[in-house]
PDB file of C-alpha atoms in Angstrom:
ATOM      1  CA  VAL W  16     -12.419   2.718  -9.429  1.00  0.00           C
ATOM      2  CA  LEU W  17     -14.520  -0.399  -9.838  1.00  0.00           C
ATOM      3  CA  LYS W  18     -15.543  -0.502  -6.161  1.00  0.00           C
ATOM      4  CA  PHE W  19     -16.356   3.202  -6.262  1.00  0.00           C
ATOM      5  CA  SER W  20     -18.599   2.576  -9.250  1.00  0.00           C
ATOM      6  CA  GLN W  21     -20.220  -0.382  -7.514  1.00  0.00           C
ATOM      7  CA  TYR W  22     -21.222   1.675  -4.468  1.00  0.00           C
ATOM      8  CA  THR W  23     -22.206   4.867  -6.291  1.00  0.00           C
ATOM      9  CA  GLY W  24     -23.766   3.515  -9.486  1.00  0.00           C
ATOM     10  CA  ALA W  25     -21.254   5.297 -11.711  1.00  0.00           C
ATOM     11  CA  HIS W  26     -20.046   3.945 -15.052  1.00  0.00           C
ATOM     12  CA  PRO W  27     -16.365   2.870 -14.716  1.00  0.00           C
ATOM     13  CA  MET W  28     -13.806   3.364 -17.483  1.00  0.00           C
ATOM     14  CA  ALA W  29     -10.831   1.460 -16.049  1.00  0.00           C
ATOM     15  CA  GLY W  30      -7.950   0.716 -18.350  1.00  0.00           C
ATOM     16  CA  ARG W  31      -7.075   2.443 -21.598  1.00  0.00           C
ATOM     17  CA  TRP W  32      -9.175   5.403 -22.647  1.00  0.00           C
ATOM     18  CA  MET W  33     -10.541   5.079 -26.180  1.00  0.00           C
ATOM     19  CA  PRO W  34     -10.145   8.381 -28.043  1.00  0.00           C
ATOM     20  CA  GLY W  35     -13.496   9.719 -29.192  1.00  0.00           C
ATOM     21  CA  THR W  36     -15.452   8.237 -26.287  1.00  0.00           C
ATOM     22  CA  LEU W  37     -16.928  11.643 -25.433  1.00  0.00           C
ATOM     23  CA  THR W  38     -16.779  13.328 -28.845  1.00  0.00           C
ATOM     24  CA  ASN W  39     -17.326  10.753 -31.615  1.00  0.00           C
ATOM     25  CA  GLN W  40     -21.015   9.807 -31.738  1.00  0.00           C
ATOM     26  CA  ILE W  41     -20.459   7.106 -34.351  1.00  0.00           C
ATOM     27  CA  THR W  42     -18.411   4.829 -32.068  1.00  0.00           C
ATOM     28  CA  THR W  43     -20.087   2.088 -30.051  1.00  0.00           C
ATOM     29  CA  LYS W  44     -18.390   3.287 -26.855  1.00  0.00           C
ATOM     30  CA  TYR W  45     -19.776   6.819 -27.092  1.00  0.00           C
ATOM     31  CA  LEU W  46     -20.821   8.210 -23.694  1.00  0.00           C
ATOM     32  CA  GLU W  47     -22.467  11.399 -22.479  1.00  0.00           C
ATOM     33  CA  PRO W  48     -21.643  11.551 -18.762  1.00  0.00           C
ATOM     34  CA  ARG W  49     -22.749  14.367 -16.465  1.00  0.00           C
ATOM     35  CA  LEU W  50     -19.435  14.300 -14.575  1.00  0.00           C
ATOM     36  CA  LEU W  51     -15.956  12.885 -15.143  1.00  0.00           C
ATOM     37  CA  ILE W  52     -13.731  11.798 -12.228  1.00  0.00           C
ATOM     38  CA  VAL W  53     -10.081  11.357 -13.154  1.00  0.00           C
ATOM     39  CA  THR W  54      -7.383   9.721 -11.031  1.00  0.00           C
ATOM     40  CA  ASP W  55      -4.380  11.377 -12.681  1.00  0.00           C
ATOM     41  CA  PRO W  56      -4.760  14.369 -15.049  1.00  0.00           C
ATOM     42  CA  ARG W  57      -1.358  13.683 -16.600  1.00  0.00           C
ATOM     43  CA  THR W  58      -2.115  10.110 -17.699  1.00  0.00           C
ATOM     44  CA  ASP W  59      -5.769  10.853 -18.517  1.00  0.00           C
ATOM     45  CA  SER W  60      -5.037  13.924 -20.629  1.00  0.00           C
ATOM     46  CA  GLN W  61      -7.055  12.612 -23.599  1.00  0.00           C
ATOM     47  CA  ALA W  62     -10.149  12.208 -21.427  1.00  0.00           C
ATOM     48  CA  LEU W  63      -9.672  15.731 -20.056  1.00  0.00           C
ATOM     49  CA  LYS W  64      -9.350  17.181 -23.563  1.00  0.00           C
ATOM     50  CA  GLU W  65     -12.536  15.448 -24.726  1.00  0.00           C
ATOM     51  CA  ALA W  66     -14.402  16.522 -21.588  1.00  0.00           C
ATOM     52  CA  SER W  67     -13.472  20.152 -22.280  1.00  0.00           C
ATOM     53  CA  TYR W  68     -14.791  19.817 -25.856  1.00  0.00           C
ATOM     54  CA  ALA W  69     -18.084  18.375 -24.583  1.00  0.00           C
ATOM     55  CA  SER W  70     -18.364  20.835 -21.638  1.00  0.00           C
ATOM     56  CA  ILE W  71     -18.355  18.055 -19.044  1.00  0.00           C
ATOM     57  CA  PRO W  72     -17.244  19.058 -15.534  1.00  0.00           C
ATOM     58  CA  VAL W  73     -14.116  17.261 -14.308  1.00  0.00           C
ATOM     59  CA  ILE W  74     -13.067  16.287 -10.784  1.00  0.00           C
ATOM     60  CA  ALA W  75      -9.422  15.188 -10.598  1.00  0.00           C
ATOM     61  CA  LEU W  76      -7.170  13.747  -7.924  1.00  0.00           C
ATOM     62  CA  CYS W  77      -4.158  16.008  -8.344  1.00  0.00           C
ATOM     63  CA  ASP W  78      -0.620  15.630  -7.102  1.00  0.00           C
ATOM     64  CA  THR W  79       1.834  18.523  -6.977  1.00  0.00           C
ATOM     65  CA  ASP W  80       3.003  17.848 -10.531  1.00  0.00           C
ATOM     66  CA  SER W  81      -0.455  17.451 -12.115  1.00  0.00           C
ATOM     67  CA  PRO W  82      -1.526  19.856 -14.871  1.00  0.00           C
ATOM     68  CA  LEU W  83      -4.773  21.661 -14.042  1.00  0.00           C
ATOM     69  CA  GLU W  84      -5.934  22.564 -17.556  1.00  0.00           C
ATOM     70  CA  SER W  85      -9.563  21.486 -18.051  1.00  0.00           C
ATOM     71  CA  VAL W  86      -9.872  20.465 -14.376  1.00  0.00           C
ATOM     72  CA  ASP W  87     -12.856  22.065 -12.644  1.00  0.00           C
ATOM     73  CA  ILE W  88     -12.366  20.654  -9.130  1.00  0.00           C
ATOM     74  CA  ALA W  89      -8.909  19.529  -8.029  1.00  0.00           C
ATOM     75  CA  ILE W  90      -8.674  17.290  -4.979  1.00  0.00           C
ATOM     76  CA  PRO W  91      -5.104  17.541  -3.649  1.00  0.00           C
ATOM     77  CA  ALA W  92      -3.921  14.023  -2.999  1.00  0.00           C
ATOM     78  CA  ASN W  93      -1.217  11.459  -3.604  1.00  0.00           C
ATOM     79  CA  ASN W  94      -2.373   9.870  -6.853  1.00  0.00           C
ATOM     80  CA  LYS W  95       0.685   7.631  -7.270  1.00  0.00           C
ATOM     81  CA  GLY W  96       0.269   5.055  -4.483  1.00  0.00           C
ATOM     82  CA  LYS W  97      -2.409   2.398  -4.870  1.00  0.00           C
ATOM     83  CA  GLU W  98      -3.312   2.528  -1.164  1.00  0.00           C
ATOM     84  CA  SER W  99      -3.832   6.294  -1.215  1.00  0.00           C
ATOM     85  CA  ILE W 100      -5.948   6.076  -4.380  1.00  0.00           C
ATOM     86  CA  ALA W 101      -8.072   3.357  -2.780  1.00  0.00           C
ATOM     87  CA  LEU W 102      -8.546   5.466   0.351  1.00  0.00           C
ATOM     88  CA  LEU W 103      -9.553   8.508  -1.710  1.00  0.00           C
ATOM     89  CA  TYR W 104     -12.132   6.556  -3.694  1.00  0.00           C
ATOM     90  CA  TRP W 105     -13.460   5.069  -0.449  1.00  0.00           C
ATOM     91  CA  LEU W 106     -13.855   8.589   0.973  1.00  0.00           C
ATOM     92  CA  LEU W 107     -15.552   9.812  -2.219  1.00  0.00           C
ATOM     93  CA  ALA W 108     -17.936   6.849  -2.258  1.00  0.00           C
ATOM     94  CA  ARG W 109     -18.814   7.405   1.391  1.00  0.00           C
ATOM     95  CA  GLU W 110     -19.450  11.106   0.754  1.00  0.00           C
ATOM     96  CA  VAL W 111     -21.706  10.290  -2.200  1.00  0.00           C
ATOM     97  CA  GLN W 112     -23.673   7.954   0.075  1.00  0.00           C
ATOM     98  CA  TYR W 113     -23.991  10.782   2.624  1.00  0.00           C
ATOM     99  CA  LEU W 114     -25.131  13.304   0.010  1.00  0.00           C
ATOM    100  CA  ARG W 115     -27.723  10.954  -1.458  1.00  0.00           C
ATOM    101  CA  GLY W 116     -29.150  10.332   1.986  1.00  0.00           C
ATOM    102  CA  SER W 117     -28.688   6.559   1.813  1.00  0.00           C
ATOM    103  CA  LEU W 118     -26.227   6.779   4.719  1.00  0.00           C
ATOM    104  CA  SER W 119     -26.636   8.955   7.773  1.00  0.00           C
ATOM    105  CA  ARG W 120     -23.648  10.986   8.923  1.00  0.00           C
ATOM    106  CA  SER W 121     -24.203   9.720  12.462  1.00  0.00           C
ATOM    107  CA  GLN W 122     -23.715   6.077  11.453  1.00  0.00           C
ATOM    108  CA  GLU W 123     -20.489   4.454  10.290  1.00  0.00           C
ATOM    109  CA  TRP W 124     -20.207   3.013   6.794  1.00  0.00           C
ATOM    110  CA  ASP W 125     -19.876  -0.748   7.166  1.00  0.00           C
ATOM    111  CA  VAL W 126     -17.656  -1.081   4.056  1.00  0.00           C
ATOM    112  CA  MET W 127     -13.992  -1.462   4.963  1.00  0.00           C
ATOM    113  CA  VAL W 128     -11.293   0.549   3.191  1.00  0.00           C
ATOM    114  CA  ASP W 129      -9.461  -2.718   2.510  1.00  0.00           C
ATOM    115  CA  SER W 130     -12.136  -3.776   0.036  1.00  0.00           C
ATOM    116  CA  PHE W 131     -11.115  -0.855  -2.217  1.00  0.00           C
ATOM    117  CA  PHE W 132      -7.490  -2.042  -2.440  1.00  0.00           C
ATOM    118  CA  TRP W 133      -6.777  -3.755  -5.728  1.00  0.00           C
ATOM    119  CA  ARG W 134      -4.891  -7.012  -5.354  1.00  0.00           C
ATOM    120  CA  ASP W 135      -3.433  -9.091  -8.137  1.00  0.00           C
ATOM    121  CA  PRO W 136      -4.987 -12.602  -8.018  1.00  0.00           C
ATOM    122  CA  GLU W 137      -1.641 -14.232  -8.860  1.00  0.00           C
ATOM    123  CA  GLU W 138       0.028 -12.281  -6.054  1.00  0.00           C
ATOM    124  CA  LEU W 139      -2.675 -13.439  -3.640  1.00  0.00           C
ATOM    125  CA  MET W 140      -2.127 -17.080  -4.649  1.00  0.00           C
ATOM    126  CA  ARG W 141       1.652 -16.736  -4.174  1.00  0.00           C
ATOM    127  CA  GLN W 142       1.102 -15.153  -0.755  1.00  0.00           C
ATOM    128  CA  GLU W 143      -1.228 -17.994   0.291  1.00  0.00           C
ATOM    129  CA  GLU W 144       1.339 -20.594  -0.856  1.00  0.00           C
ATOM    130  CA  MET W 145       4.099 -18.855   1.091  1.00  0.00           C
ATOM    131  CA  ASP W 146       1.899 -18.690   4.192  1.00  0.00           C
ATOM    132  CA  GLN W 147       1.069 -22.389   3.843  1.00  0.00           C
ATOM    133  CA  ASP W 148       4.755 -23.323   3.422  1.00  0.00           C
ATOM    134  CA  PHE W 149       5.635 -21.201   6.431  1.00  0.00           C
ATOM    135  CA  GLN W 150       2.968 -22.882   8.559  1.00  0.00           C
ATOM    136  CA  ASP W 151       4.013 -26.352   7.367  1.00  0.00           C
ATOM    137  CA  GLN W 152       7.585 -25.555   8.350  1.00  0.00           C
ATOM    138  CA  TRP W 153       6.595 -24.590  11.899  1.00  0.00           C
ATOM    139  CA  VAL W 154       4.041 -27.350  12.396  1.00  0.00           C
ATOM    140  CA  ALA W 155       6.374 -30.135  11.233  1.00  0.00           C
ATOM    141  CA  LYS W 156       8.055 -32.182  13.988  1.00  0.00           C
ATOM    142  CA  PRO W 157      11.844 -31.935  14.270  1.00  0.00           C
ATOM    143  CA  ALA W 158      13.761 -34.944  12.968  1.00  0.00           C
ATOM    144  CA  ALA W 159      15.539 -35.682  16.245  1.00  0.00           C
ATOM    145  CA  PRO W 160      13.839 -34.594  19.430  1.00  0.00           C
ATOM    146  CA  ALA W 161      16.047 -32.533  21.691  1.00  0.00           C
ATOM    147  CA  ALA W 162      17.116 -34.099  24.977  1.00  0.00           C
ATOM    148  CA  ASP W 163      15.232 -32.821  27.976  1.00  0.00           C
ATOM    149  CA  ASP W 164      18.117 -33.591  30.350  1.00  0.00           C
ATOM    150  CA  TRP W 165      20.007 -30.317  30.602  1.00  0.00           C
ATOM    151  CA  ALA W 166      22.429 -31.612  33.206  1.00  0.00           C
ATOM    152  CA  GLY W 167      23.842 -34.261  30.859  1.00  0.00           C
ATOM    153  CA  GLN W 168      24.803 -31.774  28.146  1.00  0.00           C
ATOM    154  CA  GLY W 169      28.221 -30.712  29.395  1.00  0.00           C
ATOM    155  CA  GLY W 170      28.964 -27.398  30.958  1.00  0.00           C
ATOM    156  CA  GLY W 171      26.785 -28.393  33.879  1.00  0.00           C
ATOM    157  CA  GLU W 172      29.051 -26.822  36.445  1.00  0.00           C
ATOM    158  CA  SER W 173      27.375 -25.151  39.305  1.00  0.00           C
ATOM    159  CA  TRP W 174      27.276 -21.372  39.230  1.00  0.00           C
ATOM    160  CA  GLU W 175      28.166 -21.298  42.846  1.00  0.00           C
ATOM    161  CA  ALA W 176      31.265 -23.443  42.344  1.00  0.00           C
ATOM    162  CA  GLY W 177      33.440 -20.561  41.225  1.00  0.00           C
ATOM    163  CA  GLY W 178      34.722 -19.714  37.804  1.00  0.00           C
ATOM    164  CA  ALA W 179      34.166 -16.239  36.410  1.00  0.00           C
ATOM    165  CA  GLY W 180      31.918 -15.185  39.250  1.00  0.00           C
ATOM    166  CA  ASP W 181      34.830 -15.139  41.717  1.00  0.00           C
ATOM    167  CA  ALA W 182      37.015 -12.837  39.625  1.00  0.00           C
ATOM    168  CA  SER W 183      37.631  -9.331  40.839  1.00  0.00           C
ATOM    169  CA  TRP W 184      35.882  -6.614  38.869  1.00  0.00           C
ATOM    170  CA  ASP W 185      38.854  -4.305  39.349  1.00  0.00           C
ATOM    171  CA  ALA W 186      41.326  -6.735  37.747  1.00  0.00           C
ATOM    172  CA  PRO W 187      42.392  -6.083  34.109  1.00  0.00           C
ATOM    173  CA  ALA W 188      40.545  -8.005  31.432  1.00  0.00           C
ATOM    174  CA  ALA W 189      41.928 -11.348  30.318  1.00  0.00           C
ATOM    175  CA  GLY W 190      43.656 -11.600  26.964  1.00  0.00           C
ATOM    176  CA  GLY W 191      46.289  -8.950  27.380  1.00  0.00           C
ATOM    177  CA  GLY W 192      46.543  -5.730  29.168  1.00  0.00           C
ATOM    178  CA  GLY W 193      48.715  -2.682  29.150  1.00  0.00           C
ATOM    179  CA  ALA W 194      48.483  -1.122  25.658  1.00  0.00           C
ATOM    180  CA  ALA W 195      45.218  -2.906  24.880  1.00  0.00           C
ATOM    181  CA  ASP W 196      43.552  -0.976  27.690  1.00  0.00           C
ATOM    182  CA  ASP W 197      44.943   2.379  26.534  1.00  0.00           C
ATOM    183  CA  TRP W 198      42.465   3.587  23.950  1.00  0.00           C
ATOM    184  CA  SER W 199      44.458   6.724  23.143  1.00  0.00           C
ATOM    185  CA  ALA W 200      47.520   4.717  22.063  1.00  0.00           C
ATOM    186  CA  PRO W 201      48.009   4.315  18.289  1.00  0.00           C
ATOM    187  CA  ALA W 202      46.950   0.964  16.930  1.00  0.00           C
ATOM    188  CA  ALA W 203      49.705  -1.447  16.036  1.00  0.00           C
ATOM    189  CA  GLY W 204      49.849  -2.019  12.279  1.00  0.00           C
ATOM    190  CA  GLY W 205      46.963   0.386  11.804  1.00  0.00           C
ATOM    191  CA  ALA W 206      46.400   3.169   9.311  1.00  0.00           C
ATOM    192  CA  GLU W 207      49.988   4.472   9.550  1.00  0.00           C
ATOM    193  CA  GLY W 208      51.429   1.297   8.115  1.00  0.00           C
ATOM    194  CA  ALA W 209      48.843   1.112   5.337  1.00  0.00           C
ATOM    195  CA  GLY W 210      49.802   4.522   3.942  1.00  0.00           C
ATOM    196  CA  TRP W 211      46.733   6.386   5.110  1.00  0.00           C
TER     197      TRP W 211
END
């Protein structure tokens, strides 16, 4: 909402809506807007009610469960996810720029959608600390360098010397045979013994 207001020159009302903002002329926060844009008609019901009293047109981002009373233009959208709300406000701001003529439709808007995403500063600091710890972990030298001599590490038999490579592929597998190879045979000590 704040980025949208920055690029369009609108007056933002982020946070809690003060009752009487559009109807009570005595209050210091009294406003007379020409248009009201609402993110969620359900949570901003007080603003919608006051806009209907003052005959102010309302544009609302509406989900499938949003009430449409006092909404003049409903934009069907997902108004629950912060990324989708940011994308919608980016699209609205870009369209306002097009309609005002400050941006040509043939040229791309140089403002990235990512700048409309709201990020918690504390969350950003935690993410930076985690990234730094992760980098420190990978940059740090291991305590004992690994030996580069692979031949001295046991198991250095030659592949050509025999072993498993000489076994016949038709021979039964090691570790038993007979009933172990018969998959249709009932399992010993299986479900029958457990009372299944």
